mmCIF file of C-alpha atoms in Angstrom:
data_model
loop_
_atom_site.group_PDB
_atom_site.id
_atom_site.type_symbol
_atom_site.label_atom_id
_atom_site.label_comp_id
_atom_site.label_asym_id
_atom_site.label_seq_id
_atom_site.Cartn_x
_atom_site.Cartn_y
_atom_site.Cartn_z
ATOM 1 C CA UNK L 1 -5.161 19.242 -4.496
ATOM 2 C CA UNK L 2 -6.893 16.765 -6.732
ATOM 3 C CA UNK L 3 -3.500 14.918 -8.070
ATOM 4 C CA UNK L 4 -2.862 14.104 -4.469
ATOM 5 C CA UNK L 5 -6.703 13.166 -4.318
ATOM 6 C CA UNK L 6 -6.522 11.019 -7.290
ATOM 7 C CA UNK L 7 -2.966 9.353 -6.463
ATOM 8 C CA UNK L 8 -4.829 8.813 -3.167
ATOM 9 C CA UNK L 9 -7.671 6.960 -5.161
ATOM 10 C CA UNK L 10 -5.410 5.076 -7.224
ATOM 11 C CA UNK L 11 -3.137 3.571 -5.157
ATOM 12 C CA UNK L 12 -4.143 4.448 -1.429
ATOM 13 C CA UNK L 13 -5.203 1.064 0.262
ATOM 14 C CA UNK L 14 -7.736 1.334 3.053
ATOM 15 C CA UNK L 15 -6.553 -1.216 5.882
ATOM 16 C CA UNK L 16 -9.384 -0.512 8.294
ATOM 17 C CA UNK L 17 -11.596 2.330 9.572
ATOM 18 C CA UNK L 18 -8.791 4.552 10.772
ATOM 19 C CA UNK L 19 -5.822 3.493 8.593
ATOM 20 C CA UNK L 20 -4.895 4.199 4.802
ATOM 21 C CA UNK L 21 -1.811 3.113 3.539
ATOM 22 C CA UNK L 22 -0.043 4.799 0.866
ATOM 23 C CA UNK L 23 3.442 3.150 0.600
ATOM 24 C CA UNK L 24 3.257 3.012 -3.060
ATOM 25 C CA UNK L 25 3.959 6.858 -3.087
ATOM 26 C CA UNK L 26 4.223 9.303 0.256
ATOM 27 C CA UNK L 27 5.549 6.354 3.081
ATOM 28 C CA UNK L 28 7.841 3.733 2.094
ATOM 29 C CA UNK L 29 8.063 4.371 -1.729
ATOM 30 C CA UNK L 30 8.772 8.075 -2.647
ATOM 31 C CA UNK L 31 7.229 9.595 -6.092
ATOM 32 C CA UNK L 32 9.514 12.671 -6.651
ATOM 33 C CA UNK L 33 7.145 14.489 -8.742
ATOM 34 C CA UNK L 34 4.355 14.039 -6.942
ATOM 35 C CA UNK L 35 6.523 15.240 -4.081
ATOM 36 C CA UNK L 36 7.660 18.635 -6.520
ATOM 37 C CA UNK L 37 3.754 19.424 -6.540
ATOM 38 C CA UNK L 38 2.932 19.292 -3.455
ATOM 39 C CA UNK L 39 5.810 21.185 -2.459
ATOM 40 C CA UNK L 40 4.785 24.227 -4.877
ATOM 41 C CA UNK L 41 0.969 24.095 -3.215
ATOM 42 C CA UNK L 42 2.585 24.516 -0.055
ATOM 43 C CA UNK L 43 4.833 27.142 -0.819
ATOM 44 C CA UNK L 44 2.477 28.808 -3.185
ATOM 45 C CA UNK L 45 0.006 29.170 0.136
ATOM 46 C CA UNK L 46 2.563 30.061 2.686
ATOM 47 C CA UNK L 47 4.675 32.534 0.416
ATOM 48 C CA UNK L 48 3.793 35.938 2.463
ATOM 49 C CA UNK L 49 4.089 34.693 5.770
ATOM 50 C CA UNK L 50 7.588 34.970 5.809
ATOM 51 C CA UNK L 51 8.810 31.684 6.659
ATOM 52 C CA UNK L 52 12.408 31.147 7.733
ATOM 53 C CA UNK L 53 12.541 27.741 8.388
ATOM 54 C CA UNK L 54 10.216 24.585 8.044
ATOM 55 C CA UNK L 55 10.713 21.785 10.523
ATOM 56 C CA UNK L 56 8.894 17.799 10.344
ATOM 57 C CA UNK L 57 9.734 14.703 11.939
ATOM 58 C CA UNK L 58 11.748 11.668 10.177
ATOM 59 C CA UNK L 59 10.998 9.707 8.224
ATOM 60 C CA UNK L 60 8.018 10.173 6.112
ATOM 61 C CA UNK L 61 8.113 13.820 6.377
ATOM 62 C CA UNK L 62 10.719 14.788 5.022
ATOM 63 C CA UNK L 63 10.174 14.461 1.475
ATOM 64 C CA UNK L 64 7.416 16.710 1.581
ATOM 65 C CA UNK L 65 8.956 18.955 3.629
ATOM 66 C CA UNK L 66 12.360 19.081 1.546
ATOM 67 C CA UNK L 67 10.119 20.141 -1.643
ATOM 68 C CA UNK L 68 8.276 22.645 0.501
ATOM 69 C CA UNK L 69 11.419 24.361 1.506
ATOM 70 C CA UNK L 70 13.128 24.142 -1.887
ATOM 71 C CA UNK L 71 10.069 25.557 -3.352
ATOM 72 C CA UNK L 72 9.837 28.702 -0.561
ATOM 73 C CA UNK L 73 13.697 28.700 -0.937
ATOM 74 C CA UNK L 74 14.508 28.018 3.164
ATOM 75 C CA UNK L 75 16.164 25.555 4.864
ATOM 76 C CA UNK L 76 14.285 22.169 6.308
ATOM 77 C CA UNK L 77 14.614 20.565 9.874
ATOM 78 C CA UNK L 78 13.710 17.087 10.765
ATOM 79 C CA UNK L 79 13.465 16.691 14.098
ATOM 80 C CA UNK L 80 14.949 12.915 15.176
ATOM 81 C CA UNK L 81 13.162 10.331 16.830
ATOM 82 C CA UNK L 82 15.397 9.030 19.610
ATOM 83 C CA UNK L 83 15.617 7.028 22.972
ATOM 84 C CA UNK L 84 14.911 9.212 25.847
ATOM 85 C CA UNK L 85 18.395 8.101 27.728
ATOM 86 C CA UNK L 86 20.484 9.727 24.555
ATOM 87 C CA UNK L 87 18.901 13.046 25.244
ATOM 88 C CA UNK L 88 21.860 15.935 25.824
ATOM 89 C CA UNK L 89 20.839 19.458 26.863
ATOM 90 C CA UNK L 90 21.737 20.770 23.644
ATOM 91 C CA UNK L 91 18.371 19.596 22.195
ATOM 92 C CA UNK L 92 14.768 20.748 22.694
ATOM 93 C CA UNK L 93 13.122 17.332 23.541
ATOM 94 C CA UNK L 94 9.108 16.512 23.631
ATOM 95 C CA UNK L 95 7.235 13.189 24.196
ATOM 96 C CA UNK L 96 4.869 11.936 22.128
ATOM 97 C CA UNK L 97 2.517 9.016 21.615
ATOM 98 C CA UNK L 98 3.323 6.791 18.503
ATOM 99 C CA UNK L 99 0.167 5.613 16.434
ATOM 100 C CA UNK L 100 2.027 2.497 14.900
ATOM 101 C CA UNK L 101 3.771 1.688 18.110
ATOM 102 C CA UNK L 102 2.575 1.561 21.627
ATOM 103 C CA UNK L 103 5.441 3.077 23.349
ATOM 104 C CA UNK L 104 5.651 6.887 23.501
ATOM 105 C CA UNK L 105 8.689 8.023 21.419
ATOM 106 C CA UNK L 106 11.478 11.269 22.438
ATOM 107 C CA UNK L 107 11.597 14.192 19.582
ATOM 108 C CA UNK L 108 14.199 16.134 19.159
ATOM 109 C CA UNK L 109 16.442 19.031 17.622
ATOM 110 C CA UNK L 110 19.063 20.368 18.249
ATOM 111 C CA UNK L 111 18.941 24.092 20.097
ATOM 112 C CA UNK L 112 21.030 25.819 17.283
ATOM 113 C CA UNK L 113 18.533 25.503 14.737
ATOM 114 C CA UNK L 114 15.892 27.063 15.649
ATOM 115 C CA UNK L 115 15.985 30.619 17.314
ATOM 116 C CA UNK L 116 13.221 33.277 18.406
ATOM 117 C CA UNK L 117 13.513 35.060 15.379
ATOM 118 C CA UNK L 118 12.413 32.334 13.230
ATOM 119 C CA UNK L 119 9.125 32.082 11.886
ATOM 120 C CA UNK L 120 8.511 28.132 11.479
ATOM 121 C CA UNK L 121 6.119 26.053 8.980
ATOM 122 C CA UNK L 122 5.114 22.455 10.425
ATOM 123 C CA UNK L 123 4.965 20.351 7.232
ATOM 124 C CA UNK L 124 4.063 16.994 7.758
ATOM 125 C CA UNK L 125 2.673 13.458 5.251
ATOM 126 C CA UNK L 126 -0.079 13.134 7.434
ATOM 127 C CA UNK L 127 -2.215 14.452 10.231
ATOM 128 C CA UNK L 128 -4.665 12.403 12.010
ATOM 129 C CA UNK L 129 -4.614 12.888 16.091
ATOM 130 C CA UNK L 130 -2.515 15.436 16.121
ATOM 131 C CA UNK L 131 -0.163 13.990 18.247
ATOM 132 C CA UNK L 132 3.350 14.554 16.646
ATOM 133 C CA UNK L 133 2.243 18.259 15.059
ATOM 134 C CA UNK L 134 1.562 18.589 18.795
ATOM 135 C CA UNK L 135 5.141 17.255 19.961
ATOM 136 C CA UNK L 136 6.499 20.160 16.960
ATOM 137 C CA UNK L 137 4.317 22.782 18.644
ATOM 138 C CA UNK L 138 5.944 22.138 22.406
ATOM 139 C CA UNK L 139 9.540 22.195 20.638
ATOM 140 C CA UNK L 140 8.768 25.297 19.130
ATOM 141 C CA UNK L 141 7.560 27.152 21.757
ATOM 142 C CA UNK L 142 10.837 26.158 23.770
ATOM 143 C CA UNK L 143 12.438 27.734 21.153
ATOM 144 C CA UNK L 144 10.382 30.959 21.519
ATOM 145 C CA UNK L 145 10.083 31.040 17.449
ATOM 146 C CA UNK L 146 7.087 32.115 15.913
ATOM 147 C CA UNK L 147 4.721 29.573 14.471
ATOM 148 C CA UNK L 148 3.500 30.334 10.883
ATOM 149 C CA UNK L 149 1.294 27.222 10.320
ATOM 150 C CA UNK L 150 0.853 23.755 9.804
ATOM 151 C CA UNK L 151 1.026 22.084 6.448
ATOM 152 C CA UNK L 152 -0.012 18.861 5.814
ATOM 153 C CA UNK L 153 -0.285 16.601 2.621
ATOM 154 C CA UNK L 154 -3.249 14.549 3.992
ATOM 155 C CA UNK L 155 -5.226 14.812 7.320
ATOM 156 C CA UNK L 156 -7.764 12.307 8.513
ATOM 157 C CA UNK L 157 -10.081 14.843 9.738
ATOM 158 C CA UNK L 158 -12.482 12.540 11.583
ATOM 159 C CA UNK L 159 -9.073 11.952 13.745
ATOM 160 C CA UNK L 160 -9.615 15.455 14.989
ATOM 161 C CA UNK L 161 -6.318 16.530 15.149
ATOM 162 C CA UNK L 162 -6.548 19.598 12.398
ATOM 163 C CA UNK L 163 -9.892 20.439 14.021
ATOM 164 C CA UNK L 164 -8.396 21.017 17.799
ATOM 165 C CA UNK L 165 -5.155 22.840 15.835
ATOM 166 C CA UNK L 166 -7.780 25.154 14.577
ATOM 167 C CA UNK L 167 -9.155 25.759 17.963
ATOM 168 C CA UNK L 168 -5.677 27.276 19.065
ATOM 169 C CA UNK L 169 -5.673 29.512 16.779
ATOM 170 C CA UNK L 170 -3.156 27.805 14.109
ATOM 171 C CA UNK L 171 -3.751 27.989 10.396
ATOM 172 C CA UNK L 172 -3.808 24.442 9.207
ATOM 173 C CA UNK L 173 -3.629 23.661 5.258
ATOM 174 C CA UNK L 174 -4.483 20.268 3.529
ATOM 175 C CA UNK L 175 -4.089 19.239 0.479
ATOM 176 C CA UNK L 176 -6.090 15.926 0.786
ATOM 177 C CA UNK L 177 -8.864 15.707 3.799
ATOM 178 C CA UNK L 178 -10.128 12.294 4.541
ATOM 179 C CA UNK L 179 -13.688 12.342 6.222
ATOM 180 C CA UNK L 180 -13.873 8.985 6.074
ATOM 181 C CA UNK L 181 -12.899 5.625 5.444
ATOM 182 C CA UNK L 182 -15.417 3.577 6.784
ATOM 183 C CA UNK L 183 -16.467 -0.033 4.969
ATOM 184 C CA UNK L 184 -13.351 0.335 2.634
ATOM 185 C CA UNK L 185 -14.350 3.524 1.349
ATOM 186 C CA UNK L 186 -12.598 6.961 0.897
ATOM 187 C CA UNK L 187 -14.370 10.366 1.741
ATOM 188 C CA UNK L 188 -13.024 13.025 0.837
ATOM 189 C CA UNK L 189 -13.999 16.551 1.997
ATOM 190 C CA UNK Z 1 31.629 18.293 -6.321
ATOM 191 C CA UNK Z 2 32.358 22.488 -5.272
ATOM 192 C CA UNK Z 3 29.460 23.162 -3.123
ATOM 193 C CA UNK Z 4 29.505 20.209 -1.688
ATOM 194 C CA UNK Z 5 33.160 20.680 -0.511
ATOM 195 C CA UNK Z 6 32.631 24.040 0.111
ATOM 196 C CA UNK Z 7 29.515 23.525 2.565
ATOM 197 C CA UNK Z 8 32.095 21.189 4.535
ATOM 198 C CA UNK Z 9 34.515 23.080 4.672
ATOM 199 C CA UNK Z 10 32.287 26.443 6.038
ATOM 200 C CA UNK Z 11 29.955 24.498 8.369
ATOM 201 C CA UNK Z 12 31.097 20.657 8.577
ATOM 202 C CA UNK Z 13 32.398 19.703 12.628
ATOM 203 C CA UNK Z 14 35.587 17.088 13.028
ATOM 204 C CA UNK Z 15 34.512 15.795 16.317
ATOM 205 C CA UNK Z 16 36.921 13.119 16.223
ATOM 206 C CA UNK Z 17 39.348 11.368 13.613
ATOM 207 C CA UNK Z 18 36.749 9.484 12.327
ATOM 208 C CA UNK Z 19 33.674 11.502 12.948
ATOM 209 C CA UNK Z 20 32.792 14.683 10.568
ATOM 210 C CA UNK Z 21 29.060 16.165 11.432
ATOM 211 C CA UNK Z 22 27.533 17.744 9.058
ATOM 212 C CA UNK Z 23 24.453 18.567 11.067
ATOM 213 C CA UNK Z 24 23.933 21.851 9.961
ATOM 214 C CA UNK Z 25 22.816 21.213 6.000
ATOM 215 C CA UNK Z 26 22.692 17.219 5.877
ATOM 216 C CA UNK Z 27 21.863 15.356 8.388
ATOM 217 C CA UNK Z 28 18.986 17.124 10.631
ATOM 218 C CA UNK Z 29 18.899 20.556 8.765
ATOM 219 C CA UNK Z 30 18.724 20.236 5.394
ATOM 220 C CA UNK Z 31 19.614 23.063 2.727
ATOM 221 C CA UNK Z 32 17.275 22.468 -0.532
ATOM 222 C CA UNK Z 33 19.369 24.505 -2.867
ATOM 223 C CA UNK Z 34 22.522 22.030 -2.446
ATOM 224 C CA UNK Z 35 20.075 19.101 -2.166
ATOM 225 C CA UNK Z 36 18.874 20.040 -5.853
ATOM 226 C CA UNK Z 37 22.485 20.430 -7.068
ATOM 227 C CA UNK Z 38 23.506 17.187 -5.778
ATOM 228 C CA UNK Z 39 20.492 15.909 -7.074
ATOM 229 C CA UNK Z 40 21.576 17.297 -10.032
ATOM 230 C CA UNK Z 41 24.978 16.029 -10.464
ATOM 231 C CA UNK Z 42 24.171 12.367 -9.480
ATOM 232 C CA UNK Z 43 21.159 12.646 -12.083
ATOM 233 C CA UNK Z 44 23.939 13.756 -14.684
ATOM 234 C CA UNK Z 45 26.555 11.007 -13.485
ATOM 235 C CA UNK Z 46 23.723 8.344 -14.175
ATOM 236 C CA UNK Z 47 21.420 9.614 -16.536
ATOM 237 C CA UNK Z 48 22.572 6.960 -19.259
ATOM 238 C CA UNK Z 49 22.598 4.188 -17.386
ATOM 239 C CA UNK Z 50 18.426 3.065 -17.712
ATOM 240 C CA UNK Z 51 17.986 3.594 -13.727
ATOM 241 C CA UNK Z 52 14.139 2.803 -12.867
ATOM 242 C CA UNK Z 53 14.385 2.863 -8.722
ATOM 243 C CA UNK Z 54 16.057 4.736 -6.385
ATOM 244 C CA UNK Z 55 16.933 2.927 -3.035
ATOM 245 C CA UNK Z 56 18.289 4.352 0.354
ATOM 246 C CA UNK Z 57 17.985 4.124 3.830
ATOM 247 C CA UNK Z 58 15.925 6.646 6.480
ATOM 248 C CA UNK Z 59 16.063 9.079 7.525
ATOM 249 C CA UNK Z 60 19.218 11.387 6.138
ATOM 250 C CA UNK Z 61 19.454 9.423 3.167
ATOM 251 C CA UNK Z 62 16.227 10.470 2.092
ATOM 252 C CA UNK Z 63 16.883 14.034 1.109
ATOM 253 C CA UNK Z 64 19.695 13.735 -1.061
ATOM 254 C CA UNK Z 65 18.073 10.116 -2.493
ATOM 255 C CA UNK Z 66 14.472 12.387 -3.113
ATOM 256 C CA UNK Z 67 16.377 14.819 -5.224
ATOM 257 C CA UNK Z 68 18.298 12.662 -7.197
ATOM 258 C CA UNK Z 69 14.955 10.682 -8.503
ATOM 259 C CA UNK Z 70 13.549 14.096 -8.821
ATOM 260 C CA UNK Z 71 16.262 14.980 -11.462
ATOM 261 C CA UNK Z 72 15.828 11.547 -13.053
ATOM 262 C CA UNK Z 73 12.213 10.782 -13.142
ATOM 263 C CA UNK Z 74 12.323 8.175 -11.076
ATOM 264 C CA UNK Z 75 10.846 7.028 -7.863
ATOM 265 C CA UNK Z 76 12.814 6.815 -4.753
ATOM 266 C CA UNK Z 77 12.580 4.074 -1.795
ATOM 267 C CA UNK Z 78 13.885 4.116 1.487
ATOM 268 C CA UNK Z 79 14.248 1.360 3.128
ATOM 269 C CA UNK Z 80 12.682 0.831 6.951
ATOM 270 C CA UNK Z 81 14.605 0.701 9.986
ATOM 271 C CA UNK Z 82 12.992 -1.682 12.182
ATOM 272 C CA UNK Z 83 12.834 -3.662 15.075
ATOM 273 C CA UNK Z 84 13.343 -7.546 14.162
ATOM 274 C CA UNK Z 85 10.237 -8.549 15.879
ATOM 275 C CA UNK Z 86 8.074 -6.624 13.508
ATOM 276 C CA UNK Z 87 8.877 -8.305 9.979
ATOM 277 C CA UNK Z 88 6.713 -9.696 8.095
ATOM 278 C CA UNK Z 89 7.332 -12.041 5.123
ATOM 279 C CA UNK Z 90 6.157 -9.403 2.469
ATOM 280 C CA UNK Z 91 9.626 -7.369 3.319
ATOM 281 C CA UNK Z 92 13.049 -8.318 1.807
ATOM 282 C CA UNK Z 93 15.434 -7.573 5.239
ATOM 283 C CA UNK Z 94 19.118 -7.321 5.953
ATOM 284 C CA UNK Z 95 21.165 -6.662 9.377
ATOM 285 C CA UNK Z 96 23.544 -4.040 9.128
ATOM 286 C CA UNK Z 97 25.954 -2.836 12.150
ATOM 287 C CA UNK Z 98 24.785 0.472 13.147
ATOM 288 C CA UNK Z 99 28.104 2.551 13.376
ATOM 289 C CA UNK Z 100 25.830 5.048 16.251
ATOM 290 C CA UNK Z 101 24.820 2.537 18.240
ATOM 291 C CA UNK Z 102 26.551 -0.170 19.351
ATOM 292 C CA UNK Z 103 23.425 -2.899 18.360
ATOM 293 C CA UNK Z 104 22.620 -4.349 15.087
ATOM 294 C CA UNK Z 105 19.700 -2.829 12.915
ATOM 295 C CA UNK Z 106 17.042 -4.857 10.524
ATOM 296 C CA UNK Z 107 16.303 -2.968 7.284
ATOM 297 C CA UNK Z 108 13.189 -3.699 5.160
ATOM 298 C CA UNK Z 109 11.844 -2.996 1.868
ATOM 299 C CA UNK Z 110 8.663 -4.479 1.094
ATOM 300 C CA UNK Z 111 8.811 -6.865 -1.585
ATOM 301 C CA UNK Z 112 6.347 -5.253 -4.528
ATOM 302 C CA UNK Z 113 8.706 -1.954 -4.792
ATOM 303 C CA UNK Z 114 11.764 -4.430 -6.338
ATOM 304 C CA UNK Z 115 11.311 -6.273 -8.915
ATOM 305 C CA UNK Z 116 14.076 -8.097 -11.451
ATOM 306 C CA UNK Z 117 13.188 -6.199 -13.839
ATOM 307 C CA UNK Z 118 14.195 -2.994 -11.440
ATOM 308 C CA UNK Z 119 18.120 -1.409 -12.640
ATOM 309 C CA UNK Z 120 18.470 0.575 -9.088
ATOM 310 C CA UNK Z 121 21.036 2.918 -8.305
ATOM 311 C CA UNK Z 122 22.041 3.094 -4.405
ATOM 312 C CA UNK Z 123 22.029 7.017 -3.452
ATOM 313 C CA UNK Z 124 23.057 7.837 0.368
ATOM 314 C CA UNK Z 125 24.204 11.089 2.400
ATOM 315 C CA UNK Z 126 27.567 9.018 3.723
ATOM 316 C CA UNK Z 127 29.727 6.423 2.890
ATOM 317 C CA UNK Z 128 31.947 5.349 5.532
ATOM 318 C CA UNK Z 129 32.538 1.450 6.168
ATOM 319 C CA UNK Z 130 29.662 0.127 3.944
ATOM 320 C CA UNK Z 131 27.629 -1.195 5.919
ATOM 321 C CA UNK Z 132 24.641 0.029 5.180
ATOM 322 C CA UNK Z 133 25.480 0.073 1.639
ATOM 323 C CA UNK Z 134 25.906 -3.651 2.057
ATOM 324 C CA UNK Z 135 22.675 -4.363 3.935
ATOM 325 C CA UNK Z 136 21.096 -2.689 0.304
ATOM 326 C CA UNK Z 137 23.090 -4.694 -1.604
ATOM 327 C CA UNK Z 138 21.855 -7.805 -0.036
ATOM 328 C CA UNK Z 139 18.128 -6.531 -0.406
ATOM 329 C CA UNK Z 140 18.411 -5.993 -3.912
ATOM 330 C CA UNK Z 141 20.560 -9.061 -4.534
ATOM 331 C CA UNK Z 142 17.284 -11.305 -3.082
ATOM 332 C CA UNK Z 143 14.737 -9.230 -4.992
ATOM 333 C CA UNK Z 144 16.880 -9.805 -8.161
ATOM 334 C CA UNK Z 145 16.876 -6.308 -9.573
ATOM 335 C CA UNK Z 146 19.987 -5.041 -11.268
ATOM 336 C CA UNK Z 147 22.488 -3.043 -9.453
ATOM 337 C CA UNK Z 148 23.801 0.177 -11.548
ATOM 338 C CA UNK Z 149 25.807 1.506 -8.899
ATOM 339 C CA UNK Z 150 26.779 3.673 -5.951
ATOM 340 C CA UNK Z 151 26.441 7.191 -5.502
ATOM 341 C CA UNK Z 152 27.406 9.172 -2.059
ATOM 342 C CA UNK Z 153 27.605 12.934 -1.314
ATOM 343 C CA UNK Z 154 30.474 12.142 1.172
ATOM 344 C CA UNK Z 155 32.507 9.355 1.653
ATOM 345 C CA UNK Z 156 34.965 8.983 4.327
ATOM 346 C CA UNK Z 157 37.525 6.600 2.079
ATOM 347 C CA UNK Z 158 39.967 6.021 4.706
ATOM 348 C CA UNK Z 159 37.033 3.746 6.758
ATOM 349 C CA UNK Z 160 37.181 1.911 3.073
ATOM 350 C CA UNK Z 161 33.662 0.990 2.676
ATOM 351 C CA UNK Z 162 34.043 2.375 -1.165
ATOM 352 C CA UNK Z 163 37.137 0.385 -1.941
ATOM 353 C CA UNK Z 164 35.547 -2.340 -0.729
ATOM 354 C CA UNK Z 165 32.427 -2.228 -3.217
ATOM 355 C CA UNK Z 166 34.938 -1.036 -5.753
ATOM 356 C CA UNK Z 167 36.720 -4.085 -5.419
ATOM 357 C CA UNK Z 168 33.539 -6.539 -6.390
ATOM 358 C CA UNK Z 169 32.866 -4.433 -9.666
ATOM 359 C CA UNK Z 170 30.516 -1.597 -8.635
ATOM 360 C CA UNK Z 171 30.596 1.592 -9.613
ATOM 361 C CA UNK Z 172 30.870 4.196 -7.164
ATOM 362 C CA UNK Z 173 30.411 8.075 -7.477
ATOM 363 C CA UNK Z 174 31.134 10.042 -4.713
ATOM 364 C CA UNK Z 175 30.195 14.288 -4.725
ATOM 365 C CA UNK Z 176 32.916 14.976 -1.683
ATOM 366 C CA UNK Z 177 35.830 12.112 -0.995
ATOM 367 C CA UNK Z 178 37.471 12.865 2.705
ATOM 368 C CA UNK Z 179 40.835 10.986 2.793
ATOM 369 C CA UNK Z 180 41.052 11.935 6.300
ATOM 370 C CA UNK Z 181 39.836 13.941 9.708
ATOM 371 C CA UNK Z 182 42.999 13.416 11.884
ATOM 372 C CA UNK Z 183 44.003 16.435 13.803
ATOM 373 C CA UNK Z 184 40.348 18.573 13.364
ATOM 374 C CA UNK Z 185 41.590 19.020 9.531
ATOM 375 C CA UNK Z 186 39.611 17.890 6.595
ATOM 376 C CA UNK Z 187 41.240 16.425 3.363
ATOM 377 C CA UNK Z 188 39.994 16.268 0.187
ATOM 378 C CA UNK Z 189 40.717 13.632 -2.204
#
């Protein structure tokens, strides 16, 4: 998607070899309209796969996931990051590894919100490792819903994380795929 | 606001006197459609007041916060939970009592998305004792932007956070007022 691309050029800041920071416009600081296209991409490339529901973790994700579903007209679940010891059984819970922290953080949502009958988007800001997508997956197959895909604004795709999503199987979409980002320098693909 | 009231009324929980959850279409499922129309009618409450920024906390205030810079054209911040340990001097931060847990809570906004030449207008899913309207307040008072006011899809006015910002001058819009939860039964103001 080459606005996201160009946004990405414009204002994306490359901190090191693995990490680019976009504050100015996906992670800290939101740009609405920005969000409103990305949203119609998404929805425009998932709109015959029936999707019920689309689910993402807090916080960055929701903003692109909110303009997904208001786009493919269905309702949006952010699963909560939480301390393991405030877990009830009324949630479907997975660990996963944070990649800003070194701790491994609890997902969750709540039971009633997702059912077997639902046919479930992952969308997601980034995707890089894999690791939280991976945390979705697990909650989802708890739930015994049906996985539609995984849509994500920008992957790091030398992070392998899309690439071993692939090898499962599971349609993965990107609107922005980072090769690189090696001696201050963006890639794309 | 109609919807609003009417979404509370259909699918909003009184756990206890002070405690409404609105789970279901707010605060960890999110419904687009009434996102937009709150969006909407805080756009049209403000839309003559010069607003440049948007500010609000993660992670729930982020939906209804998104949508309202959506309708106005104008990016959206949220600011960071975080632990104290992990500030750095290019964040403004404020403690705010979190009314889940029991501890107190550091929120940051990094420094270049406020400026004094920013007019920002506050925009959060619940107003209850003010706290964490407060905690924004004291951001933007150090960054030396303008406050325009105070907009919240629900406030719980008996817990008088609103009459308290009321009281030093600031405007405050609220979509759904609740004058009260005792007894499982919801009133309207």
């Amino acid at each position: 998607m080459e606005a996201l691309k160009q946004k990405i050029i414009d204002e994306g800041v490359v901190v090191s070899d693995t990490i680019l920071k976009v504050d100015s416009f996906l992670n800290h600081q939101i740009d609405p309209m920005l969000m409103q296209e990305i949203g119609l991409e998404f929805a425009r490339r998932f709109k015959n796969n029936g999707v019920t529901k689309i689910i993402t973790i807090e916080a960055s994700g929701i903003a692109v996931a909110l303009m997904t579903g208001f786009n493919l007209g269905v309702p949006v679940v952010f699963a909560k990051k939480k301390e393991a010891n405030t877990m009830a059984k009324q949630f479907y819970t997975s660990e996963i590894k944070s990649h800003t922290r070194e701790n491994q953080v609890t997902i969750a949502v709540a039971k009633e919100y997702l059912s077997a009958d639902d046919r479930i988007l992952i969308i997601d800001d980034f995707l890089a490792t894999g690791e939280a997508t991976k945390g979705l997956l697990n909650i989802i197959n708890q739930s015994e819903a049906k996985l539609v895909g995984v849509g994500t604004a920008v992957e790091k795709s030398f992070q392998s994380g899309g690439q071993r999503l692939e090898e499962q199987g599971i349609r993965v979409e990107v609107l922005a795929k980072i090769l690189s980002l090696e001696n201050g320098k963006i890639v794309f693909g």
